[in-house]
Amino acid sequence: MGCALAAFLAEDGASVRLYERDELAAGASGRNSGLLQHPMDEALAEVYTASEALYRELGHGFDPPAEPVGVLVVSEDPASLEPVRVDLAARFPALRAEALDPATLHAAEPALAEGLSAFVLDTGLPVPPAAATRAFAARARAAGAQLLEGTAAAPVRANGRVTGVRTTAGELPAGAVVVAAGPWTSALVDPTGAWRPIAPLWGVNVEVQLAQPPRHAVEEGGIQDLQHADDALDLLFSLVTREGSSALGSTFLAERPEPGEVAPALLQRGLRFVPGLAGTHVVSVRSCARPMSVDGRPLLGPLPGVEGLFVAAGHGPWGISLGPGSARLVAGAVLGRPGPIAPELAAARFGPLA
Ligand SMILES: Cc1cc2nc3c(=O)[nH]c(=O)nc-3n(C[C@H](O)[C@H](O)[C@H](O)COP(=O)(O)OP(=O)(O)OC[C@H]3O[C@@H](n4cnc5c(N)ncnc54)[C@H](O)[C@@H]3O)c2cc1C
């Protein structure tokens, strides 16, 4: 979010400094599963369409596949899957949610275990996990933005407006501040703890190299029900492959896990869906936190109560898919353009800051 915003704002003539306390892509934006996919929520569909178009023209080394690979939603329980498919088919005809009988499924995806039920969605562009962040960072630099890594920052406000940011080097003035700090956004916006619409939901991914990876992105049914951090799903199987490397996911945990301790459970669950995971070479294990908002939708735009303070966070499991479209909306708001941030996505919906 931060890098896309820095790019759009700098290209529109703003003088931009981006502060990253760690290194670029240190958070979920560098450690996700790497799938641009439709978020299966009417309120987010337009932002997704806008994001896909912005990704197509991003450049700077970002190279999504020309066509979706398709998302296979799989389950061991046919009775639970079909109502989900019927619901998605009615709500999002463009996804062409199509049930696959066992023979068609096996022909389409021989890497899957026998006896699974599945439907396919016409979406899913696999990309390397940090690719979008790195490309937007390069674009932001090319447009003149300063990207300061290893520098934590916090907004400073006085008399009802933001005056700048505070870092270890002191206070620096700014006309506007956007907090795009993922799951850490709430604490930065309101250190008193009264405003807490965003919380972390930790995920672990195991990077594997499969001899015969699935051609589709594969997800266990259930992600579409993930609305907020309290929906403790614990673990859902997913597998996204790009250029011979597959991200096996993932957990949904309120507390930060020890990645190495969680990896065996992910591999064990994955085996039920993709037998080829047996004895596969584990390249790495990584964890990161989804910025989950209390209603499952991002918080975008100005925060009433503090003039000049903006938020771009809370994208939960869909931040890579929605980042550019959201950033474009927030950049417009920062620059004072009358922008169409829908009320259900506006940061203001959680009330003014005290
Ligand atoms: C396991 C997993 C898999 C996922 N897979 C996908 C996927 O396939 N497709 C998809 O669309 N989404 C996916 N997501 C969700 C997506 O990764 C996130 O929604 C998105 O990366 C959030 O981006 P962000 O910029 O808001 O936050 P982050 O990526 O968390 O970035 C916030 C940054 O702020 C920095 N920061 C924090 N505090 C400060 C401070 N005080 N000063 C300066 N910097 C600070 C952090 O270091 C961090 O780099 C996945 C998430 C997880 C956990």
Coordinates of C-alpha atoms and ligand atoms in Angstrom, one line a residue:
M1 CA 0.0 0.0 0.0
G2 CA 2.7 2.4 1.0
C3 CA 4.8 2.0 -2.2
A4 CA 1.8 2.2 -4.5
L5 CA 0.7 5.4 -2.7
A6 CA 4.2 6.9 -2.9
A7 CA 4.3 6.2 -6.7
F8 CA 0.8 7.7 -7.4
L9 CA 1.3 10.7 -5.2
A10 CA 4.8 11.5 -6.6
E11 CA 3.6 11.1 -10.1
D12 CA 0.9 13.6 -9.4
G13 CA 3.4 16.2 -8.3
A14 CA 3.5 15.7 -4.5
S15 CA 6.7 15.8 -2.6
V16 CA 6.7 12.3 -1.0
R17 CA 8.7 10.6 1.8
L18 CA 7.9 7.0 2.6
Y19 CA 9.1 5.6 6.0
E20 CA 9.6 1.9 6.4
R21 CA 10.7 0.8 9.8
D22 CA 12.2 -2.4 8.6
E23 CA 12.9 -3.0 4.9
L24 CA 10.6 -2.8 1.9
A25 CA 8.3 -5.8 1.6
A26 CA 9.2 -6.9 5.2
G27 CA 5.5 -7.4 6.0
A28 CA 2.7 -9.4 4.3
S29 CA 3.4 -7.5 1.1
G30 CA 6.6 -9.5 0.7
R31 CA 5.6 -12.8 2.2
N32 CA 2.1 -13.5 0.9
S33 CA 0.9 -16.4 -1.4
G34 CA 1.3 -14.2 -4.5
L35 CA -2.1 -14.5 -6.1
L36 CA -4.1 -11.6 -7.6
Q37 CA -7.6 -12.8 -7.3
H38 CA -11.2 -11.5 -7.2
P39 CA -12.1 -10.9 -3.5
M40 CA -15.6 -12.3 -3.7
D41 CA -17.2 -9.2 -2.1
E42 CA -19.4 -6.9 -4.0
A43 CA -18.0 -3.8 -2.2
L44 CA -14.5 -4.7 -3.4
A45 CA -15.2 -5.8 -6.9
E46 CA -14.5 -2.4 -8.6
V47 CA -11.3 -1.9 -6.6
Y48 CA -10.1 -5.3 -7.9
T49 CA -10.9 -4.4 -11.5
A50 CA -9.1 -1.1 -11.1
S51 CA -6.1 -2.9 -9.5
E52 CA -5.9 -5.4 -12.3
A53 CA -5.7 -2.6 -14.9
L54 CA -3.1 -0.7 -12.9
Y55 CA -1.0 -3.9 -12.6
R56 CA -1.2 -4.4 -16.3
E57 CA 0.5 -1.0 -16.9
L58 CA 2.8 -1.1 -13.8
G59 CA 6.0 -2.1 -15.5
H60 CA 9.3 -1.9 -13.5
G61 CA 9.7 -5.6 -13.7
F62 CA 6.2 -6.6 -12.8
D63 CA 5.0 -9.3 -15.2
P64 CA 1.6 -10.9 -14.4
P65 CA 0.4 -13.8 -16.6
A66 CA -1.6 -12.7 -19.6
E67 CA -4.6 -14.9 -18.6
P68 CA -5.9 -16.1 -15.2
V69 CA -4.8 -19.6 -14.3
G70 CA -8.1 -20.2 -12.6
V71 CA -8.8 -20.8 -8.9
L72 CA -9.8 -24.3 -8.0
V73 CA -11.8 -24.3 -4.8
V74 CA -11.6 -27.8 -3.3
S75 CA -13.2 -29.7 -0.5
E76 CA -13.4 -33.2 1.0
D77 CA -17.1 -32.5 1.6
P78 CA -19.2 -32.0 -1.6
A79 CA -22.3 -31.0 0.5
S80 CA -20.5 -28.0 1.9
L81 CA -19.0 -26.9 -1.4
E82 CA -22.0 -26.7 -3.8
P83 CA -23.9 -24.0 -1.9
V84 CA -20.8 -21.9 -1.9
R85 CA -20.5 -22.3 -5.7
V86 CA -24.2 -21.5 -6.3
D87 CA -23.9 -18.4 -4.2
L88 CA -20.8 -17.2 -6.0
A89 CA -22.3 -18.0 -9.4
A90 CA -25.3 -15.8 -8.6
R91 CA -23.3 -12.9 -7.1
F92 CA -20.4 -12.8 -9.6
P93 CA -21.4 -14.2 -13.0
A94 CA -18.0 -13.0 -14.4
L95 CA -16.2 -15.6 -12.2
R96 CA -18.1 -18.4 -14.1
A97 CA -18.1 -20.6 -11.0
E98 CA -18.3 -24.1 -12.6
A99 CA -18.6 -27.4 -10.7
L100 CA -16.2 -30.1 -12.0
D101 CA -17.1 -33.8 -11.9
P102 CA -14.4 -36.2 -10.7
A103 CA -13.3 -37.2 -14.3
T104 CA -13.1 -33.6 -15.4
L105 CA -11.3 -32.6 -12.3
H106 CA -8.7 -35.4 -12.7
A107 CA -8.1 -34.5 -16.3
A108 CA -7.8 -30.8 -15.5
E109 CA -5.6 -31.2 -12.5
P110 CA -3.9 -34.7 -12.2
A111 CA -1.8 -33.4 -9.2
L112 CA -4.9 -33.4 -6.9
A113 CA -5.9 -36.3 -4.6
E114 CA -8.8 -38.6 -5.6
G115 CA -12.2 -38.1 -4.1
L116 CA -12.2 -34.3 -3.8
S117 CA -15.0 -32.0 -4.9
A118 CA -14.1 -28.8 -6.7
F119 CA -15.3 -25.9 -8.6
V120 CA -13.3 -23.5 -10.7
L121 CA -13.4 -19.7 -10.7
D122 CA -12.2 -17.6 -13.7
T123 CA -9.6 -15.5 -11.7
G124 CA -6.1 -15.8 -10.3
L125 CA -2.9 -14.3 -11.6
P126 CA 0.2 -15.8 -9.7
V127 CA 3.0 -13.3 -9.1
P128 CA 6.2 -13.5 -7.0
P129 CA 5.2 -12.5 -3.4
A130 CA 7.2 -9.2 -3.2
A131 CA 6.9 -8.3 -6.9
A132 CA 4.2 -5.7 -6.7
T133 CA 5.8 -3.9 -3.7
R134 CA 9.2 -3.9 -5.4
A135 CA 7.8 -2.6 -8.7
F136 CA 5.8 0.2 -7.1
A137 CA 8.9 1.1 -5.0
A138 CA 10.9 1.4 -8.2
R139 CA 8.1 3.5 -9.8
A140 CA 7.9 5.7 -6.8
R141 CA 11.7 6.4 -6.8
A142 CA 11.6 7.1 -10.5
A143 CA 8.9 9.7 -9.8
G144 CA 11.0 11.4 -7.2
A145 CA 9.7 9.9 -4.0
Q146 CA 12.2 9.4 -1.1
L147 CA 11.9 5.8 0.3
L148 CA 13.6 5.7 3.8
E149 CA 14.1 2.1 5.0
G150 CA 15.0 1.3 8.6
T151 CA 13.1 4.4 9.9
A152 CA 10.0 4.0 12.0
A153 CA 7.7 7.0 11.9
A154 CA 4.5 8.1 13.7
P155 CA 2.1 11.0 12.8
V156 CA 2.3 14.1 14.9
R157 CA -0.8 16.2 15.4
A158 CA -1.7 19.4 17.1
N159 CA -4.9 21.4 17.4
G160 CA -7.0 19.0 15.3
R161 CA -4.6 18.6 12.4
V162 CA -1.6 16.6 11.4
T163 CA 1.6 18.6 11.4
G164 CA 4.2 16.0 10.4
V165 CA 5.9 12.8 11.4
R166 CA 8.2 11.8 14.3
T167 CA 11.2 9.6 13.8
T168 CA 14.2 9.0 16.0
A169 CA 15.8 11.9 14.1
G170 CA 13.1 14.2 15.5
E171 CA 10.0 15.8 14.0
L172 CA 9.6 16.6 10.3
P173 CA 6.8 18.8 9.0
A174 CA 4.3 17.4 6.4
G175 CA 1.1 18.7 4.9
A176 CA -0.5 15.3 5.0
V177 CA 0.3 11.9 6.5
V178 CA -1.0 8.6 5.2
V179 CA -0.7 5.7 7.6
A180 CA -0.3 2.5 5.6
A181 CA 1.3 0.3 8.2
G182 CA -0.7 -2.8 7.7
P183 CA -1.7 -4.5 10.9
W184 CA 0.2 -1.9 13.0
T185 CA -2.0 0.9 11.6
S186 CA -4.4 1.2 14.5
A187 CA -1.7 1.8 17.1
L188 CA 0.0 4.5 15.0
V189 CA -3.2 6.3 14.3
D190 CA -4.4 6.3 17.9
P191 CA -1.8 5.4 20.6
T192 CA -4.5 5.8 23.2
G193 CA -6.0 2.4 22.1
A194 CA -9.5 3.8 21.7
W195 CA -9.6 3.4 17.9
R196 CA -8.8 -0.3 17.0
P197 CA -10.6 -1.3 13.8
I198 CA -7.5 -3.3 12.4
A199 CA -5.8 -6.3 14.0
P200 CA -3.2 -8.8 12.9
L201 CA -4.2 -12.3 11.6
W202 CA -1.0 -14.3 11.2
G203 CA -0.3 -16.6 8.3
V204 CA 2.5 -19.1 7.7
N205 CA 3.4 -20.1 4.2
V206 CA 5.8 -23.0 3.2
E207 CA 7.6 -22.5 -0.1
V208 CA 8.0 -25.8 -1.9
Q209 CA 9.3 -27.1 -5.2
L210 CA 7.0 -29.8 -6.6
A211 CA 7.9 -32.1 -9.4
Q212 CA 4.4 -31.7 -10.9
P213 CA 2.7 -28.6 -9.3
P214 CA -1.0 -28.0 -10.0
R215 CA -1.6 -25.7 -13.0
H216 CA -4.4 -23.8 -11.2
A217 CA -4.2 -21.9 -7.9
V218 CA -5.8 -24.3 -5.4
E219 CA -7.7 -23.2 -2.3
E220 CA -9.7 -25.1 0.3
G221 CA -13.3 -23.8 0.5
G222 CA -13.7 -21.4 3.4
I223 CA -11.6 -18.3 2.7
Q224 CA -14.7 -16.5 1.3
D225 CA -16.2 -16.7 4.9
L226 CA -13.2 -14.9 6.4
Q227 CA -14.6 -11.6 7.6
H228 CA -12.6 -10.6 10.6
A229 CA -9.9 -11.5 13.0
D230 CA -12.3 -13.4 15.3
D231 CA -13.2 -15.9 12.6
A232 CA -10.5 -18.3 13.9
L233 CA -10.1 -20.7 11.0
D234 CA -6.7 -21.8 12.2
L235 CA -5.7 -23.5 9.0
L236 CA -6.9 -23.7 5.4
F237 CA -5.0 -25.4 2.6
S238 CA -3.9 -23.3 -0.4
L239 CA -1.2 -23.8 -3.1
V240 CA -0.2 -21.1 -5.5
T241 CA 2.6 -21.9 -8.1
R242 CA 4.6 -19.4 -10.1
E243 CA 7.7 -20.3 -12.1
G244 CA 8.2 -23.7 -10.5
S245 CA 7.9 -22.4 -6.9
S246 CA 4.7 -23.1 -4.9
A247 CA 3.5 -21.3 -1.8
L248 CA 1.7 -23.8 0.5
G249 CA -0.6 -22.1 3.0
S250 CA -1.8 -21.1 5.4
T251 CA -2.7 -20.3 8.9
F252 CA -5.2 -17.7 10.3
L253 CA -3.9 -17.1 13.9
A254 CA -4.5 -14.1 16.3
E255 CA -1.1 -14.7 17.9
R256 CA 2.3 -14.6 16.1
P257 CA 3.2 -18.2 15.4
E258 CA 6.7 -19.8 15.3
P259 CA 6.8 -20.6 11.5
G260 CA 8.9 -23.8 11.9
E261 CA 6.4 -25.3 14.4
V262 CA 3.5 -24.7 12.1
A263 CA 5.1 -26.0 8.8
P264 CA 4.5 -29.7 9.6
A265 CA 0.8 -29.1 10.1
L266 CA 0.6 -27.3 6.8
L267 CA 2.4 -30.0 4.9
Q268 CA 0.2 -32.7 6.6
R269 CA -3.0 -30.9 5.6
G270 CA -1.7 -30.2 2.1
L271 CA -1.1 -34.0 1.6
R272 CA -4.8 -34.6 1.8
F273 CA -5.2 -32.4 -1.3
V274 CA -1.9 -32.8 -3.2
P275 CA -0.2 -36.2 -2.6
G276 CA 2.9 -34.9 -4.5
L277 CA 3.7 -32.9 -1.4
A278 CA 5.0 -36.1 0.2
G279 CA 8.8 -35.7 0.6
T280 CA 8.8 -32.4 -1.3
H281 CA 11.8 -30.1 -1.0
V282 CA 11.0 -27.3 1.4
V283 CA 12.7 -24.1 0.2
S284 CA 11.7 -21.8 3.1
V285 CA 9.0 -21.1 5.7
R286 CA 7.7 -17.6 6.3
S287 CA 5.1 -15.9 8.4
C288 CA 3.4 -12.5 8.1
A289 CA 0.3 -10.8 9.4
R290 CA -2.9 -9.9 7.5
P291 CA -4.2 -6.5 8.4
M292 CA -7.8 -7.6 9.3
S293 CA -10.5 -5.0 9.8
V294 CA -13.4 -5.6 12.0
D295 CA -15.8 -5.8 9.0
G296 CA -13.5 -7.5 6.5
R297 CA -13.1 -4.4 4.3
P298 CA -10.2 -1.9 3.9
L299 CA -10.1 1.5 5.5
L300 CA -9.4 4.2 2.9
G301 CA -9.2 7.9 3.0
P302 CA -9.3 10.8 5.5
L303 CA -9.9 10.3 9.3
P304 CA -12.4 12.8 10.6
G305 CA -11.2 14.6 13.7
V306 CA -7.7 15.1 12.4
E307 CA -7.3 17.2 9.3
G308 CA -4.6 15.9 7.0
L309 CA -4.5 12.4 8.4
F310 CA -5.3 9.5 6.1
V311 CA -5.4 5.7 6.3
A312 CA -4.8 3.0 3.7
A313 CA -4.9 -0.3 5.4
G314 CA -7.1 -3.2 6.5
H315 CA -7.1 -5.3 3.3
G316 CA -7.0 -8.6 5.2
P317 CA -6.4 -11.6 2.8
W318 CA -6.7 -9.4 -0.3
G319 CA -4.1 -6.7 0.0
I320 CA -2.0 -7.7 -3.0
S321 CA -5.1 -8.1 -5.2
L322 CA -6.6 -4.7 -4.2
G323 CA -3.5 -2.6 -3.3
P324 CA -3.2 -0.4 -6.5
G325 CA -6.9 0.4 -6.8
S326 CA -7.1 1.3 -3.1
A327 CA -3.9 3.4 -3.3
R328 CA -5.3 5.3 -6.3
L329 CA -8.4 6.2 -4.3
V330 CA -6.5 7.4 -1.3
A331 CA -4.0 9.4 -3.4
G332 CA -6.9 11.2 -5.0
A333 CA -8.3 12.0 -1.5
V334 CA -4.9 13.3 -0.3
L335 CA -4.6 15.6 -3.3
G336 CA -8.1 16.9 -2.7
R337 CA -9.7 15.4 -5.7
P338 CA -13.4 14.6 -5.2
G339 CA -12.9 10.8 -5.3
P340 CA -15.5 8.0 -5.2
I341 CA -14.4 6.3 -2.0
A342 CA -17.5 4.2 -1.2
P343 CA -18.9 4.7 2.3
E344 CA -18.4 1.0 3.1
L345 CA -14.6 1.4 2.4
A346 CA -14.2 4.9 3.9
A347 CA -11.9 5.0 6.9
A348 CA -14.4 7.5 8.4
R349 CA -16.9 4.6 9.0
F350 CA -15.3 3.8 12.3
G351 CA -16.0 7.3 13.6
P352 CA -13.9 10.4 14.3
L353 CA -10.7 10.2 16.2
A354 CA -11.0 11.7 19.7
Ligands
LIG1 C1 0.1 -15.9 4.5 C2 -0.6 -14.8 3.7 C3 -0.8 -15.0 2.4 C4 -1.5 -13.9 1.6 N1 -1.7 -14.1 0.3 C5 -2.3 -13.1 -0.4 C6 -2.6 -13.3 -1.8 O1 -2.2 -14.4 -2.4 N2 -3.2 -12.3 -2.5 C7 -3.6 -11.2 -1.9 O2 -4.2 -10.3 -2.5 N3 -3.3 -11.0 -0.6 C8 -2.7 -11.9 0.2 N4 -2.4 -11.7 1.5 C9 -2.8 -10.4 2.1 C10 -1.8 -9.3 1.8 O3 -0.5 -9.9 1.9 C11 -2.0 -8.2 2.7 O4 -3.3 -7.7 2.7 C12 -1.1 -7.0 2.2 O5 0.2 -7.4 2.0 C13 -1.1 -5.8 3.2 O6 -0.4 -4.8 2.7 P1 -0.1 -3.5 3.6 O7 0.8 -2.6 2.8 O8 -1.4 -2.9 4.0 O9 0.7 -4.0 4.9 P2 2.1 -4.6 5.1 O10 2.6 -5.4 3.9 O11 2.1 -5.3 6.4 O12 3.1 -3.4 5.2 C14 3.1 -2.5 6.3 C15 4.5 -2.0 6.4 O13 4.5 -1.0 7.5 C16 5.7 -1.1 8.1 N5 5.6 -0.4 9.4 C17 4.8 -0.7 10.5 N6 4.9 0.2 11.5 C18 5.7 1.2 11.0 C19 6.2 2.4 11.5 N7 5.9 2.9 12.7 N8 7.0 3.2 10.7 C20 7.3 2.8 9.4 N9 6.9 1.6 8.9 C21 6.1 0.8 9.6 C22 5.9 -2.6 8.3 O14 7.3 -2.9 8.5 C23 5.4 -3.1 6.9 O15 6.5 -3.3 6.0 C24 -1.8 -12.7 2.3 C25 -1.5 -12.5 3.6 C26 -0.9 -13.5 4.3 C27 -0.6 -13.3 5.8

